[in-house]
Coordinates of C-alpha atoms and ligand atoms in Angstrom, one line a residue:
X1 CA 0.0 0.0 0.0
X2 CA 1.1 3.4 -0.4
X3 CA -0.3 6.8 1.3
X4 CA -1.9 9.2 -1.6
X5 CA -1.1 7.3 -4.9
X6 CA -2.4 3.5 -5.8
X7 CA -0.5 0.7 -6.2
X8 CA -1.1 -1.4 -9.2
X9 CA -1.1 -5.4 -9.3
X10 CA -2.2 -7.9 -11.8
X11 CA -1.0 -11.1 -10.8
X12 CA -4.4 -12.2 -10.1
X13 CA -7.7 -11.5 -11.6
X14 CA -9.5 -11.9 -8.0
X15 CA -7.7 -9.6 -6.2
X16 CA -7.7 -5.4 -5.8
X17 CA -5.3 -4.0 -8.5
X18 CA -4.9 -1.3 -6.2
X19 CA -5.4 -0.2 -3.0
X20 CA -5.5 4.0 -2.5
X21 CA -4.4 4.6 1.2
X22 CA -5.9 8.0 1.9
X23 CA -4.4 10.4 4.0
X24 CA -7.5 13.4 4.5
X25 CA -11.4 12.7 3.6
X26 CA -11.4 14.5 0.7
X27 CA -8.8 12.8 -1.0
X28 CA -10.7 9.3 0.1
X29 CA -14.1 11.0 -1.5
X30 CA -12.2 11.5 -4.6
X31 CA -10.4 8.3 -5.0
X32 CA -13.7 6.6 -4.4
X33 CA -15.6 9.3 -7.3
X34 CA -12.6 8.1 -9.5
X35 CA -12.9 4.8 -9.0
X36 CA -17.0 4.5 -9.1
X37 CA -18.6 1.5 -9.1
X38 CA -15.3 -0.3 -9.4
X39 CA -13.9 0.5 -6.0
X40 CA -15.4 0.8 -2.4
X41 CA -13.7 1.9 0.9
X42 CA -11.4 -0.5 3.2
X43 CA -12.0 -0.2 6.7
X44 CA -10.9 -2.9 9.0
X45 CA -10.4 -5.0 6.2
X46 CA -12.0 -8.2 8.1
X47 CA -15.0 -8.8 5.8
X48 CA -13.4 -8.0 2.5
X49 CA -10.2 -10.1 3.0
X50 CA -13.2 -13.3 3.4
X51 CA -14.7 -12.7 0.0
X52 CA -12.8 -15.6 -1.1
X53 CA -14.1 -17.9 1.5
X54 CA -17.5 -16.7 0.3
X55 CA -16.9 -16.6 -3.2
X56 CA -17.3 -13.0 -4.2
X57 CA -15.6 -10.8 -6.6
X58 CA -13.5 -8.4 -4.9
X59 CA -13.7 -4.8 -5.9
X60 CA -11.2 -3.8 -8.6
X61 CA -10.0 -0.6 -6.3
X62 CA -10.0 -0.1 -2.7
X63 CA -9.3 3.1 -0.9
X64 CA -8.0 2.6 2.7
X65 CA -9.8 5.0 4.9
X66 CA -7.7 4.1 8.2
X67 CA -5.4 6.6 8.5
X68 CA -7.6 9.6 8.1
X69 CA -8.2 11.3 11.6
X70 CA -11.7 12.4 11.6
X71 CA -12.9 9.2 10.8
X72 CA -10.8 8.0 13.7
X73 CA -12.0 10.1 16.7
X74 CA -14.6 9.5 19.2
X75 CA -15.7 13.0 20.4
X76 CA -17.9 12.9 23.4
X77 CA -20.2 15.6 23.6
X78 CA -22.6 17.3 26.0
X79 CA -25.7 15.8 24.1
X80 CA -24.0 13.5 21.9
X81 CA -21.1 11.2 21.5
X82 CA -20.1 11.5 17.7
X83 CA -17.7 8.0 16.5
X84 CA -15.4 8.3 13.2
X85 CA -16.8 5.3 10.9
X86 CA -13.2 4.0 11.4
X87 CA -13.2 3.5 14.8
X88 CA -12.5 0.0 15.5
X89 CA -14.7 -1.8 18.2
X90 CA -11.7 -2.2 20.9
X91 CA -10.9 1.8 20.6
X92 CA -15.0 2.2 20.3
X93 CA -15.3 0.0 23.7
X94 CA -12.3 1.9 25.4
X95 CA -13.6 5.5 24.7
X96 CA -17.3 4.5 26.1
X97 CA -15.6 2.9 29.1
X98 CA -16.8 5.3 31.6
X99 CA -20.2 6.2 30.3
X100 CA -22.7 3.6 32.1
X101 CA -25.6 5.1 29.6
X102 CA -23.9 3.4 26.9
X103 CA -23.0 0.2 28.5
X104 CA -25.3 -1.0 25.2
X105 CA -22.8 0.3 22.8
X106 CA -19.5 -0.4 24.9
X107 CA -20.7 -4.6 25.5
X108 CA -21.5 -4.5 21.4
X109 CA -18.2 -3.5 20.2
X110 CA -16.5 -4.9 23.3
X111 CA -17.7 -8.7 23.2
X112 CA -18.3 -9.0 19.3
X113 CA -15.7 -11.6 17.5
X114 CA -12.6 -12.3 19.0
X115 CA -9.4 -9.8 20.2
X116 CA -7.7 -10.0 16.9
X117 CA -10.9 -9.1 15.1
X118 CA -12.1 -6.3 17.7
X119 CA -8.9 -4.7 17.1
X120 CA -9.0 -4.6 13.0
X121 CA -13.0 -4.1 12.5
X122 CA -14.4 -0.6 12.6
X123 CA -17.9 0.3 12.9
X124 CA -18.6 1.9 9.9
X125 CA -17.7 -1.4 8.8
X126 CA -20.1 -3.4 10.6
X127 CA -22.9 -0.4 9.4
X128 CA -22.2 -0.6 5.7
X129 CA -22.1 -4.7 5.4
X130 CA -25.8 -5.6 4.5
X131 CA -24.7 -9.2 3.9
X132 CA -23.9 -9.1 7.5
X133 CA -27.1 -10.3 9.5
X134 CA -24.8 -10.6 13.2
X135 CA -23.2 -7.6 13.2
X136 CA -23.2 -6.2 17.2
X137 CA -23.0 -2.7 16.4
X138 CA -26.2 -2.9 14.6
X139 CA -29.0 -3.5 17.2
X140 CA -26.6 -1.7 20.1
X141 CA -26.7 1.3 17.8
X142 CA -30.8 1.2 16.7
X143 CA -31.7 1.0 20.5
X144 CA -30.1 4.2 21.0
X145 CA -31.5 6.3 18.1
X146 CA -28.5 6.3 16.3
X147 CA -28.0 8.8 13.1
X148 CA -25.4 8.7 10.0
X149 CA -23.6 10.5 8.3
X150 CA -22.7 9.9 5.1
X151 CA -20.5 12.1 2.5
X152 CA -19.8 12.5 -1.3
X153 CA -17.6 14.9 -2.7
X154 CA -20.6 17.3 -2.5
X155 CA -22.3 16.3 -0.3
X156 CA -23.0 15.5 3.6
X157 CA -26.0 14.1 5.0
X158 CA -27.5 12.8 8.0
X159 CA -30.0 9.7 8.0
X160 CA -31.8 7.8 11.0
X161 CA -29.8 4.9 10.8
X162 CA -33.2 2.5 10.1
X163 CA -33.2 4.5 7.0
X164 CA -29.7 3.8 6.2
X165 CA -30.3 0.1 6.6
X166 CA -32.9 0.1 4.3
X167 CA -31.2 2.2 1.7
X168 CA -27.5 0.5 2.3
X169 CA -27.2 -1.6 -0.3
X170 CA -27.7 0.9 -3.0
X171 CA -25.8 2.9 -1.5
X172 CA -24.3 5.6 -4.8
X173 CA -20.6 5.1 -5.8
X174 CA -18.6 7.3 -4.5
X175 CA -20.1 7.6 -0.7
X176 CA -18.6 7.2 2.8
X177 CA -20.1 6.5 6.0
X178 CA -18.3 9.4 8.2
X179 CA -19.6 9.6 11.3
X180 CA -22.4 7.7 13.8
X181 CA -24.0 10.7 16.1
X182 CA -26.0 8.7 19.5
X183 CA -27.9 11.2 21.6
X184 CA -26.7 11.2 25.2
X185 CA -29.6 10.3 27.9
X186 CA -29.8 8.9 31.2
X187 CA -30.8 5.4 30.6
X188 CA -30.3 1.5 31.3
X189 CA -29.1 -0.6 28.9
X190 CA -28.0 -4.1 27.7
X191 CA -26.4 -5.9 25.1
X192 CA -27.3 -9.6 25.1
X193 CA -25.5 -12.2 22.6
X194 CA -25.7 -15.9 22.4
X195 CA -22.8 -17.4 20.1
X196 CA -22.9 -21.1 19.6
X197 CA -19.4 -22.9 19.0
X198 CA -20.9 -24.0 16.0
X199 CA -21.5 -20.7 14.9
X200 CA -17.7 -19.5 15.0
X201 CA -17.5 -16.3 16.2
X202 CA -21.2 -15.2 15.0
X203 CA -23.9 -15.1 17.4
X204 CA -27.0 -16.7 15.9
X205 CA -29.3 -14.2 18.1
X206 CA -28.9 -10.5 19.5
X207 CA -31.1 -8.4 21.9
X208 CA -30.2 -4.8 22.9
X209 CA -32.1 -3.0 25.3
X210 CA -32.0 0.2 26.5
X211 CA -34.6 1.8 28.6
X212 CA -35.1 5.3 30.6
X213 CA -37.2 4.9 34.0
X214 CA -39.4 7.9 35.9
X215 CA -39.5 8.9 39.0
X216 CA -42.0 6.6 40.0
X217 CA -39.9 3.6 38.7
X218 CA -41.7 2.9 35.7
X219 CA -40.4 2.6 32.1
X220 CA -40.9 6.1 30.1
X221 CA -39.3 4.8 26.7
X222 CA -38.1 1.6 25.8
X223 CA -35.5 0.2 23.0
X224 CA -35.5 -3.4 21.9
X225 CA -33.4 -4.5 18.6
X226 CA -33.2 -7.5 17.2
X227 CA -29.7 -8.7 15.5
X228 CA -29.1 -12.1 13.4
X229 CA -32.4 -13.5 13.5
X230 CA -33.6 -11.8 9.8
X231 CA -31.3 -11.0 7.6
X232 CA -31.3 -7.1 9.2
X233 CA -31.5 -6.0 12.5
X234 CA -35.0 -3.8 13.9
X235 CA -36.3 -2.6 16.3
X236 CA -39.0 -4.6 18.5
X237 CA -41.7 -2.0 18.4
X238 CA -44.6 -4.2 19.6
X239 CA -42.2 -5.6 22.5
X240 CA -41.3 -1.9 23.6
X241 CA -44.5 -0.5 23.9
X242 CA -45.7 -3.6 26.2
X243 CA -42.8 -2.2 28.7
X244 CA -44.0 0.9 28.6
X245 CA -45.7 2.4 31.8
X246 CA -44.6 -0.3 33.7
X247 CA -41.7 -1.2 36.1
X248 CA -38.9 -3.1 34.3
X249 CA -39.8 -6.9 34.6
X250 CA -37.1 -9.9 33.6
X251 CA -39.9 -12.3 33.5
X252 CA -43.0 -10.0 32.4
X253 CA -40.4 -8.2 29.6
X254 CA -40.1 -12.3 28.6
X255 CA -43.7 -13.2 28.9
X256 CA -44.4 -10.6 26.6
X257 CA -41.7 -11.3 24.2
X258 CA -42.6 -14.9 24.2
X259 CA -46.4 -13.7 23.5
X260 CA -44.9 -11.5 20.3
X261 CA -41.7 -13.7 19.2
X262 CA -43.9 -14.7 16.1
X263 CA -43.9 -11.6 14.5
X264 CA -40.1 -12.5 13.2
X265 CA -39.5 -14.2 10.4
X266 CA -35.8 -16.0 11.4
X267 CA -33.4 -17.0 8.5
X268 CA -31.8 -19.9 8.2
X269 CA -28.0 -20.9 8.0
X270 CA -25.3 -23.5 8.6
X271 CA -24.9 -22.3 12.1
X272 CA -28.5 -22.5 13.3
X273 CA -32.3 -22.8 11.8
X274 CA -34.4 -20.1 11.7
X275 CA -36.9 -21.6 14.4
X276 CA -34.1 -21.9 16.9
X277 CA -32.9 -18.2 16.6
X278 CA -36.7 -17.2 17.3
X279 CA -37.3 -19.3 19.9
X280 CA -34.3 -18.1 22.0
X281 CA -35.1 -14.8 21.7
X282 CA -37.7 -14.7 25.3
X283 CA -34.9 -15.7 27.0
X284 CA -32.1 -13.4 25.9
X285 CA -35.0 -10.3 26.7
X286 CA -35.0 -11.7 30.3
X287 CA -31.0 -12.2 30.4
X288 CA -30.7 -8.2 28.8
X289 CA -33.8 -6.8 31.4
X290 CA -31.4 -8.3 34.2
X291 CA -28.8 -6.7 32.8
X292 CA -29.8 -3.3 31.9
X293 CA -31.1 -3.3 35.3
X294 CA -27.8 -3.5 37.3
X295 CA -26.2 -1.8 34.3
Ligands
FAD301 C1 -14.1 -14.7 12.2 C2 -14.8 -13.4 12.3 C3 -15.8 -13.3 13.3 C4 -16.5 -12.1 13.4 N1 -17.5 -12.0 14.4 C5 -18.2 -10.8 14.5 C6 -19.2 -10.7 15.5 O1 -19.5 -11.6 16.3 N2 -19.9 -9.5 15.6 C7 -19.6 -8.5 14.8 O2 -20.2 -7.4 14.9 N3 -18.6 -8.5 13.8 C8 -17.9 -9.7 13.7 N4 -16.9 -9.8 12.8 C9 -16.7 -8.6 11.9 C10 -17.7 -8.5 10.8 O3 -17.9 -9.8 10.2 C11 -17.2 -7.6 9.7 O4 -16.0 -8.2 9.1 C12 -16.9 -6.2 10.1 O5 -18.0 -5.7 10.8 C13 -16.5 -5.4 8.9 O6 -15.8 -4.2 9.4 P1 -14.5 -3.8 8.7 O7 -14.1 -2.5 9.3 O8 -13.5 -4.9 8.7 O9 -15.0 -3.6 7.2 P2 -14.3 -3.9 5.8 O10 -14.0 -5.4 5.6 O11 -13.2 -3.0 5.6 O12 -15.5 -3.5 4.8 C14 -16.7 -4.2 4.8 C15 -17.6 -3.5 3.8 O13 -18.1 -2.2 4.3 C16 -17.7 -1.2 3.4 N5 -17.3 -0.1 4.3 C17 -16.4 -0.1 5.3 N6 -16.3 1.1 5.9 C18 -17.1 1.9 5.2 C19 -17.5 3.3 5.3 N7 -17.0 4.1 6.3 N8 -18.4 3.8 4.5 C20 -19.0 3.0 3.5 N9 -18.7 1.7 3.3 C21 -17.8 1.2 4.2 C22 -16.5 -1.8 2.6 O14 -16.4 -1.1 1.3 C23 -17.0 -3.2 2.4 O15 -18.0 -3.3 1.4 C24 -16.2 -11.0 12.6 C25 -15.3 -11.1 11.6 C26 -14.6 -12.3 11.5 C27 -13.5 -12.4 10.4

């Protein structure tokens, strides 16, 4: 790799012939117009360096965005804590350390995959992978009303990041995922994963939780996501608005989570059927009400 000018390789027809290692964000936005449809930003690397294992095309450019500082800054804010896309989840975990209303967040990126991985993957990476059902980022980040930023060479926006999950995949040439912006709040909260050792280093079933109480003990707004049982993570609307008004209950929150489990549609893969993923899913909303409250 080099910084600010590609090198070129064409030994073999399924790899990169060149990989652009950017040194600011604008010179990343204009590799990536360059390059259009042909090239895509390289994060951590950890899900494009698998293509081969699942027998996809790599891009024919690749412009390294891990050396540009503003995508590699946490800044934590008096109403917001804003995260460079190319944070990776160990310096994601670290920064949120001592924040107990994100102990969602910090759990995700802290427990996801192994060391090795934690310390390469970034979490604009584990945004921008659609083929990606298990990524912990995901669910952590809807139950806290996350938004995205996302930049071309003219332009900047900011999308709910439901709406960027919907619209990921046709996501224009030329784009970057800059920064994820999460509202502070006082607020309990959970991450909940159950990995199988079949299942690698995937979990086959995610709840996040994250929940603000009154006065009077009772829940005033509640945040359920759901990660690896469809092939995209949501939010459990039905499930929240059950807790709602009402103290924080392990074994009601499950009761009414086994009473609406059968509104998800689980996918199946080598690691686990689609019924099992559901049917786990009252338990891990009990195991993340515990935790959220002594979080
Ligand atoms: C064995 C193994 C186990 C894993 N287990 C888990 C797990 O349990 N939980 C978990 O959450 N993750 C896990 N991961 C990581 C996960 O599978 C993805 O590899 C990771 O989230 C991708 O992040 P990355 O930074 O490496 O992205 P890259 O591999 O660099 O990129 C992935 C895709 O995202 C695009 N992209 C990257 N950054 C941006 C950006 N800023 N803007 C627009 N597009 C972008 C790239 O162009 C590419 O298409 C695991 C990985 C491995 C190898």
């Amino acid at each position: 790799m080099t910084t600010g000018s590609p090198i070129r390789s064409t030994e073999r027809p399924d790899t990169p012939t060149s990989i652009h290692v950017a040194p600011t964000l604008a010179a990343a936005l204009d590799a990536l117009n360059e390059y259009g449809a042909a090239g895509s930003a390289f994060a951590g690397g950890t899900w494009i360096m698998r293509s081969p294992i699942r027998h996809e095309q790599m891009k024919a450019h690749y412009v390294a965005i891990g050396r540009i500082a503003e995508l590699t800054t946490v800044r934590i804010g008096n109403d917001a804590v804003e995260i460079g896309a190319a944070v990776t989840h160990v310096a994601l975990a670290t920064a949120l350390a001592g924040l107990p209303e994100f102990a969602v967040l910090a759990n995700a990126a802290g427990r996801s995959a192994n060391p090795a991985i934690r310390s390469m993957a970034t979490i604009g990476g584990n945004l921008s992978t659609s083929e990606f059902a298990a990524a912990d980022c995901v669910p952590a980040l809807l139950c806290l009303d996350a938004e995205v930023e996302i930049a071309g060479r003219d332009v900047r926006e900011r999308v709910s990041l439901a709406d960027f999950l919907r619209s990921r995949s046709s996501f224009a040439p030329g784009r970057l995922v800059t920064r994820i912006i999460v509202p502070r709040g006082e607020r309990k909260s959970a991450h909940i994963r159950l990995p199988l050792r079949s299942a690698g280093d995937y979990p086959v079933a995610i709840v996040s939780l994250a929940a603000s109480i009154d006065a009077a003990g009772r829940v005033r707004t509640a945040r359920i996501a759901v990660g690896s049982v469809e092939p995209v993570a949501r939010r459990w609307e039905r499930l929240e608005a059950a807790l709602v008004g009402r103290p924080l209950d392990a074994a009601a929150a499950a009761r009414a989570a086994a009473e609406l489990a059968g509104e998800f549609v689980g996918r199946d893969g080598v690691d686990a059927p689609a019924w099992y993923r559901v049917s786990v899913l009252p338990g891990l909303v009990r195991r993340a009400t515990i935790a959220a409250l002594s979080s």
